[in-house]
Amino acid sequence: MGSHPNRMRRWFEHVRVEELSASDFRVKFRAGLNPGTWKRHGEQLIHDCAAHDKKVLLVIDELPILLKRFRDDGDARRVDEFLSWLRAVTQGLDGSPALIISGSIGLGPLVKRLGIPDRINRLDPFRLGPWDRQVSIECFESLAASHRLAVEDGVIHDGYLESTADGHRFLSRLLKDWWSARFRDHHTPLEQRP
């Protein structure tokens, strides 16, 4: 990370990296953090992002699902602990990293049910509504092009788009179906690779 390569190198030594993309610096990690270290590693990551010479966008995808699992496991205290920590560590930062928290379920209703809506009062909600058929097709084509995937004519058709009451959505497993058809028996899913 720019002027802080040693700090980032040390941070990555303690985290098992699951995905790293060079085209638009992306890191996805899964295991390696534990109840005793996640706060320290998280604070270091956020402070290193803030110290970077360019503005950094930090995206936490599907955070509401993670927090719902905490609650469903009977540990609502962990929801409060994480959101309080995130609020504290991001307060006082001067606009970088820009933080996006996304999820397929709402974070607001979850924290209201737990009686802790103030933990997210620094976040600005933005609801992304359903897309119509044309926008869905353009999104798929753009995604495929950005990854240099050749999409044959007819791949996007009504069998892959489902009409809903308020728009269109891709049926689940669209990309998996396409990938399996394209690579047949010589593709090994990421989760099955050594």
PDB file of C-alpha atoms in Angstrom:
ATOM      1  CA  MET A   1       0.000   0.000   0.000  1.00  0.00           C
ATOM      2  CA  GLY A   2       2.049   2.874  -1.309  1.00  0.00           C
ATOM      3  CA  SER A   3       4.289   4.236   1.414  1.00  0.00           C
ATOM      4  CA  HIS A   4       3.347   1.512   3.873  1.00  0.00           C
ATOM      5  CA  PRO A   5       4.421  -1.782   2.246  1.00  0.00           C
ATOM      6  CA  ASN A   6       5.950  -3.224   5.417  1.00  0.00           C
ATOM      7  CA  ARG A   7       2.805  -2.674   7.484  1.00  0.00           C
ATOM      8  CA  MET A   8       0.632  -4.308   4.838  1.00  0.00           C
ATOM      9  CA  ARG A   9       3.086  -7.195   4.482  1.00  0.00           C
ATOM     10  CA  ARG A  10       2.949  -7.769   8.248  1.00  0.00           C
ATOM     11  CA  TRP A  11      -0.846  -7.592   8.196  1.00  0.00           C
ATOM     12  CA  PHE A  12      -1.074 -10.174   5.386  1.00  0.00           C
ATOM     13  CA  GLU A  13       1.250 -12.534   7.274  1.00  0.00           C
ATOM     14  CA  HIS A  14      -1.499 -13.005   9.891  1.00  0.00           C
ATOM     15  CA  VAL A  15      -4.482 -13.375   7.566  1.00  0.00           C
ATOM     16  CA  ARG A  16      -5.257 -16.222   5.191  1.00  0.00           C
ATOM     17  CA  VAL A  17      -5.986 -14.459   1.902  1.00  0.00           C
ATOM     18  CA  GLU A  18      -8.746 -16.109  -0.091  1.00  0.00           C
ATOM     19  CA  GLU A  19      -8.809 -13.806  -3.118  1.00  0.00           C
ATOM     20  CA  LEU A  20      -6.495 -11.139  -4.479  1.00  0.00           C
ATOM     21  CA  SER A  21      -7.165  -9.250  -7.686  1.00  0.00           C
ATOM     22  CA  ALA A  22      -4.496  -7.188  -9.401  1.00  0.00           C
ATOM     23  CA  SER A  23      -6.752  -5.349 -11.843  1.00  0.00           C
ATOM     24  CA  ASP A  24      -8.410  -3.277  -9.126  1.00  0.00           C
ATOM     25  CA  PHE A  25      -6.682  -4.136  -5.848  1.00  0.00           C
ATOM     26  CA  ARG A  26      -9.130  -6.453  -4.154  1.00  0.00           C
ATOM     27  CA  VAL A  27      -8.638  -8.727  -1.182  1.00  0.00           C
ATOM     28  CA  LYS A  28     -11.056 -11.298   0.087  1.00  0.00           C
ATOM     29  CA  PHE A  29     -10.205 -13.234   3.223  1.00  0.00           C
ATOM     30  CA  ARG A  30     -12.016 -15.828   5.205  1.00  0.00           C
ATOM     31  CA  ALA A  31     -10.261 -17.600   8.060  1.00  0.00           C
ATOM     32  CA  GLY A  32      -7.189 -16.658  10.042  1.00  0.00           C
ATOM     33  CA  LEU A  33      -8.831 -14.077  12.253  1.00  0.00           C
ATOM     34  CA  ASN A  34      -9.997 -15.140  15.654  1.00  0.00           C
ATOM     35  CA  PRO A  35     -11.859 -13.596  18.600  1.00  0.00           C
ATOM     36  CA  GLY A  36      -8.586 -12.375  20.090  1.00  0.00           C
ATOM     37  CA  THR A  37      -7.125 -10.702  16.990  1.00  0.00           C
ATOM     38  CA  TRP A  38      -9.877  -9.442  14.697  1.00  0.00           C
ATOM     39  CA  LYS A  39     -10.122  -6.002  16.294  1.00  0.00           C
ATOM     40  CA  ARG A  40      -6.386  -5.363  16.110  1.00  0.00           C
ATOM     41  CA  HIS A  41      -6.135  -6.568  12.501  1.00  0.00           C
ATOM     42  CA  GLY A  42      -9.242  -4.614  11.520  1.00  0.00           C
ATOM     43  CA  GLU A  43      -7.969  -1.405  13.103  1.00  0.00           C
ATOM     44  CA  GLN A  44      -4.615  -1.826  11.374  1.00  0.00           C
ATOM     45  CA  LEU A  45      -6.294  -2.401   8.007  1.00  0.00           C
ATOM     46  CA  ILE A  46      -8.541   0.652   8.357  1.00  0.00           C
ATOM     47  CA  HIS A  47      -5.697   2.894   9.553  1.00  0.00           C
ATOM     48  CA  ASP A  48      -3.430   1.714   6.721  1.00  0.00           C
ATOM     49  CA  CYS A  49      -6.213   2.467   4.247  1.00  0.00           C
ATOM     50  CA  ALA A  50      -6.624   5.928   5.786  1.00  0.00           C
ATOM     51  CA  ALA A  51      -2.864   6.576   5.541  1.00  0.00           C
ATOM     52  CA  HIS A  52      -2.727   5.615   1.871  1.00  0.00           C
ATOM     53  CA  ASP A  53      -1.807   8.466  -0.469  1.00  0.00           C
ATOM     54  CA  LYS A  54      -4.916   7.855  -2.588  1.00  0.00           C
ATOM     55  CA  LYS A  55      -8.504   7.619  -1.432  1.00  0.00           C
ATOM     56  CA  VAL A  56      -9.495   4.034  -0.593  1.00  0.00           C
ATOM     57  CA  LEU A  57     -12.923   2.425  -0.931  1.00  0.00           C
ATOM     58  CA  LEU A  58     -13.486  -0.252   1.710  1.00  0.00           C
ATOM     59  CA  VAL A  59     -16.474  -2.517   1.007  1.00  0.00           C
ATOM     60  CA  ILE A  60     -17.885  -4.899   3.589  1.00  0.00           C
ATOM     61  CA  ASP A  61     -20.303  -7.103   1.686  1.00  0.00           C
ATOM     62  CA  GLU A  62     -23.125  -9.067   3.342  1.00  0.00           C
ATOM     63  CA  LEU A  63     -22.365  -7.685   6.810  1.00  0.00           C
ATOM     64  CA  PRO A  64     -26.052  -7.875   7.833  1.00  0.00           C
ATOM     65  CA  ILE A  65     -26.059 -11.637   7.181  1.00  0.00           C
ATOM     66  CA  LEU A  66     -22.974 -12.111   9.375  1.00  0.00           C
ATOM     67  CA  LEU A  67     -24.560 -10.080  12.163  1.00  0.00           C
ATOM     68  CA  LYS A  68     -27.862 -11.953  11.807  1.00  0.00           C
ATOM     69  CA  ARG A  69     -25.963 -15.219  12.231  1.00  0.00           C
ATOM     70  CA  PHE A  70     -24.446 -13.868  15.445  1.00  0.00           C
ATOM     71  CA  ARG A  71     -27.942 -13.046  16.677  1.00  0.00           C
ATOM     72  CA  ASP A  72     -29.402 -16.361  15.531  1.00  0.00           C
ATOM     73  CA  ASP A  73     -26.629 -18.190  17.395  1.00  0.00           C
ATOM     74  CA  GLY A  74     -27.904 -16.511  20.559  1.00  0.00           C
ATOM     75  CA  ASP A  75     -25.043 -14.026  20.737  1.00  0.00           C
ATOM     76  CA  ALA A  76     -26.585 -10.611  20.069  1.00  0.00           C
ATOM     77  CA  ARG A  77     -23.776  -9.154  22.188  1.00  0.00           C
ATOM     78  CA  ARG A  78     -21.377  -9.852  19.287  1.00  0.00           C
ATOM     79  CA  VAL A  79     -23.540  -7.723  16.956  1.00  0.00           C
ATOM     80  CA  ASP A  80     -23.292  -4.814  19.379  1.00  0.00           C
ATOM     81  CA  GLU A  81     -19.572  -5.421  19.890  1.00  0.00           C
ATOM     82  CA  PHE A  82     -18.791  -5.415  16.160  1.00  0.00           C
ATOM     83  CA  LEU A  83     -20.921  -2.393  15.261  1.00  0.00           C
ATOM     84  CA  SER A  84     -19.637  -0.402  18.246  1.00  0.00           C
ATOM     85  CA  TRP A  85     -16.072  -1.270  17.265  1.00  0.00           C
ATOM     86  CA  LEU A  86     -16.653  -0.309  13.605  1.00  0.00           C
ATOM     87  CA  ARG A  87     -18.212   2.991  14.612  1.00  0.00           C
ATOM     88  CA  ALA A  88     -15.338   3.821  16.976  1.00  0.00           C
ATOM     89  CA  VAL A  89     -12.571   2.867  14.564  1.00  0.00           C
ATOM     90  CA  THR A  90     -14.057   4.854  11.654  1.00  0.00           C
ATOM     91  CA  GLN A  91     -14.924   7.996  13.634  1.00  0.00           C
ATOM     92  CA  GLY A  92     -12.405  10.721  13.147  1.00  0.00           C
ATOM     93  CA  LEU A  93     -11.148   9.425   9.807  1.00  0.00           C
ATOM     94  CA  ASP A  94     -11.023  12.177   7.236  1.00  0.00           C
ATOM     95  CA  GLY A  95     -13.068  10.603   4.435  1.00  0.00           C
ATOM     96  CA  SER A  96     -10.720   7.730   3.675  1.00  0.00           C
ATOM     97  CA  PRO A  97     -11.377   4.952   3.592  1.00  0.00           C
ATOM     98  CA  ALA A  98     -14.828   5.527   2.171  1.00  0.00           C
ATOM     99  CA  LEU A  99     -16.902   2.758   3.696  1.00  0.00           C
ATOM    100  CA  ILE A 100     -19.663   0.839   1.932  1.00  0.00           C
ATOM    101  CA  ILE A 101     -21.586  -1.784   3.859  1.00  0.00           C
ATOM    102  CA  SER A 102     -23.817  -3.842   1.629  1.00  0.00           C
ATOM    103  CA  GLY A 103     -26.130  -6.749   2.049  1.00  0.00           C
ATOM    104  CA  SER A 104     -29.079  -8.549   0.631  1.00  0.00           C
ATOM    105  CA  ILE A 105     -30.975  -8.017   3.883  1.00  0.00           C
ATOM    106  CA  GLY A 106     -31.355  -4.723   5.687  1.00  0.00           C
ATOM    107  CA  LEU A 107     -29.030  -3.712   8.497  1.00  0.00           C
ATOM    108  CA  GLY A 108     -31.533  -1.173   9.887  1.00  0.00           C
ATOM    109  CA  PRO A 109     -34.281  -3.623  10.828  1.00  0.00           C
ATOM    110  CA  LEU A 110     -31.758  -5.935  12.475  1.00  0.00           C
ATOM    111  CA  VAL A 111     -30.309  -3.272  14.777  1.00  0.00           C
ATOM    112  CA  LYS A 112     -33.792  -1.942  15.584  1.00  0.00           C
ATOM    113  CA  ARG A 113     -34.921  -5.419  16.695  1.00  0.00           C
ATOM    114  CA  LEU A 114     -31.833  -5.634  18.913  1.00  0.00           C
ATOM    115  CA  GLY A 115     -32.461  -2.159  20.368  1.00  0.00           C
ATOM    116  CA  ILE A 116     -29.150  -0.728  19.119  1.00  0.00           C
ATOM    117  CA  PRO A 117     -30.088   1.530  16.162  1.00  0.00           C
ATOM    118  CA  ASP A 118     -27.608   4.174  17.319  1.00  0.00           C
ATOM    119  CA  ARG A 119     -24.703   1.883  16.319  1.00  0.00           C
ATOM    120  CA  ILE A 120     -25.330   2.701  12.650  1.00  0.00           C
ATOM    121  CA  ASN A 121     -26.499   6.323  12.868  1.00  0.00           C
ATOM    122  CA  ARG A 122     -23.304   7.475  11.103  1.00  0.00           C
ATOM    123  CA  LEU A 123     -24.192   5.402   8.041  1.00  0.00           C
ATOM    124  CA  ASP A 124     -26.347   6.763   5.239  1.00  0.00           C
ATOM    125  CA  PRO A 125     -28.787   4.137   3.969  1.00  0.00           C
ATOM    126  CA  PHE A 126     -29.224   3.661   0.246  1.00  0.00           C
ATOM    127  CA  ARG A 127     -31.709   1.143  -1.098  1.00  0.00           C
ATOM    128  CA  LEU A 128     -30.873  -0.234  -4.492  1.00  0.00           C
ATOM    129  CA  GLY A 129     -34.180  -1.181  -6.024  1.00  0.00           C
ATOM    130  CA  PRO A 130     -34.822  -3.899  -8.563  1.00  0.00           C
ATOM    131  CA  TRP A 131     -33.567  -3.516 -12.109  1.00  0.00           C
ATOM    132  CA  ASP A 132     -35.644  -3.854 -15.212  1.00  0.00           C
ATOM    133  CA  ARG A 133     -34.792  -6.496 -17.816  1.00  0.00           C
ATOM    134  CA  GLN A 134     -32.582  -4.249 -19.949  1.00  0.00           C
ATOM    135  CA  VAL A 135     -30.469  -3.023 -17.008  1.00  0.00           C
ATOM    136  CA  SER A 136     -30.044  -6.630 -15.824  1.00  0.00           C
ATOM    137  CA  ILE A 137     -28.808  -7.668 -19.258  1.00  0.00           C
ATOM    138  CA  GLU A 138     -26.440  -4.676 -19.488  1.00  0.00           C
ATOM    139  CA  CYS A 139     -25.044  -5.481 -16.030  1.00  0.00           C
ATOM    140  CA  PHE A 140     -24.365  -9.092 -16.998  1.00  0.00           C
ATOM    141  CA  GLU A 141     -22.733  -8.069 -20.284  1.00  0.00           C
ATOM    142  CA  SER A 142     -20.593  -5.443 -18.540  1.00  0.00           C
ATOM    143  CA  LEU A 143     -19.527  -7.929 -15.864  1.00  0.00           C
ATOM    144  CA  ALA A 144     -18.588 -10.496 -18.492  1.00  0.00           C
ATOM    145  CA  ALA A 145     -16.657  -7.898 -20.539  1.00  0.00           C
ATOM    146  CA  SER A 146     -14.761  -6.617 -17.487  1.00  0.00           C
ATOM    147  CA  HIS A 147     -13.496 -10.159 -16.896  1.00  0.00           C
ATOM    148  CA  ARG A 148     -12.857 -10.718 -20.606  1.00  0.00           C
ATOM    149  CA  LEU A 149     -15.415 -13.524 -20.763  1.00  0.00           C
ATOM    150  CA  ALA A 150     -16.863 -14.280 -24.165  1.00  0.00           C
ATOM    151  CA  VAL A 151     -20.627 -14.499 -23.959  1.00  0.00           C
ATOM    152  CA  GLU A 152     -22.270 -16.326 -26.806  1.00  0.00           C
ATOM    153  CA  ASP A 153     -25.456 -15.013 -28.354  1.00  0.00           C
ATOM    154  CA  GLY A 154     -28.521 -16.280 -26.572  1.00  0.00           C
ATOM    155  CA  VAL A 155     -26.868 -16.828 -23.189  1.00  0.00           C
ATOM    156  CA  ILE A 156     -29.006 -14.111 -21.686  1.00  0.00           C
ATOM    157  CA  HIS A 157     -32.600 -15.060 -22.322  1.00  0.00           C
ATOM    158  CA  ASP A 158     -35.773 -15.408 -20.384  1.00  0.00           C
ATOM    159  CA  GLY A 159     -34.600 -18.716 -18.931  1.00  0.00           C
ATOM    160  CA  TYR A 160     -31.964 -16.812 -16.968  1.00  0.00           C
ATOM    161  CA  LEU A 161     -34.044 -13.795 -16.069  1.00  0.00           C
ATOM    162  CA  GLU A 162     -36.988 -14.075 -13.754  1.00  0.00           C
ATOM    163  CA  SER A 163     -39.756 -11.518 -13.747  1.00  0.00           C
ATOM    164  CA  THR A 164     -40.767 -10.370 -10.279  1.00  0.00           C
ATOM    165  CA  ALA A 165     -43.505  -8.021  -9.118  1.00  0.00           C
ATOM    166  CA  ASP A 166     -41.137  -5.062  -9.209  1.00  0.00           C
ATOM    167  CA  GLY A 167     -38.549  -5.884 -11.883  1.00  0.00           C
ATOM    168  CA  HIS A 168     -36.264  -8.643 -13.124  1.00  0.00           C
ATOM    169  CA  ARG A 169     -33.562 -10.633 -11.400  1.00  0.00           C
ATOM    170  CA  PHE A 170     -31.094 -13.290 -12.394  1.00  0.00           C
ATOM    171  CA  LEU A 171     -32.006 -16.765 -11.277  1.00  0.00           C
ATOM    172  CA  SER A 172     -29.590 -18.199  -8.758  1.00  0.00           C
ATOM    173  CA  ARG A 173     -26.620 -20.111 -10.118  1.00  0.00           C
ATOM    174  CA  LEU A 174     -26.646 -18.275 -13.465  1.00  0.00           C
ATOM    175  CA  LEU A 175     -22.888 -17.856 -13.563  1.00  0.00           C
ATOM    176  CA  LYS A 176     -22.282 -21.345 -12.165  1.00  0.00           C
ATOM    177  CA  ASP A 177     -24.490 -22.829 -14.899  1.00  0.00           C
ATOM    178  CA  TRP A 178     -22.708 -20.830 -17.554  1.00  0.00           C
ATOM    179  CA  TRP A 179     -19.266 -21.701 -16.194  1.00  0.00           C
ATOM    180  CA  SER A 180     -20.090 -25.407 -15.979  1.00  0.00           C
ATOM    181  CA  ALA A 181     -21.432 -25.418 -19.534  1.00  0.00           C
ATOM    182  CA  ARG A 182     -18.392 -23.529 -20.807  1.00  0.00           C
ATOM    183  CA  PHE A 183     -15.686 -25.573 -19.055  1.00  0.00           C
ATOM    184  CA  ARG A 184     -17.481 -28.899 -18.578  1.00  0.00           C
ATOM    185  CA  ASP A 185     -15.303 -31.405 -16.688  1.00  0.00           C
ATOM    186  CA  HIS A 186     -12.029 -29.483 -16.506  1.00  0.00           C
ATOM    187  CA  HIS A 187     -13.197 -26.746 -14.109  1.00  0.00           C
ATOM    188  CA  THR A 188     -12.532 -27.117 -10.386  1.00  0.00           C
ATOM    189  CA  PRO A 189     -14.586 -24.778  -8.160  1.00  0.00           C
ATOM    190  CA  LEU A 190     -12.512 -22.478  -5.938  1.00  0.00           C
ATOM    191  CA  GLU A 191     -13.724 -24.076  -2.720  1.00  0.00           C
ATOM    192  CA  GLN A 192     -12.498 -27.493  -3.920  1.00  0.00           C
ATOM    193  CA  ARG A 193      -9.013 -26.369  -4.970  1.00  0.00           C
ATOM    194  CA  PRO A 194      -6.027 -27.243  -2.723  1.00  0.00           C
TER     195      PRO A 194
END
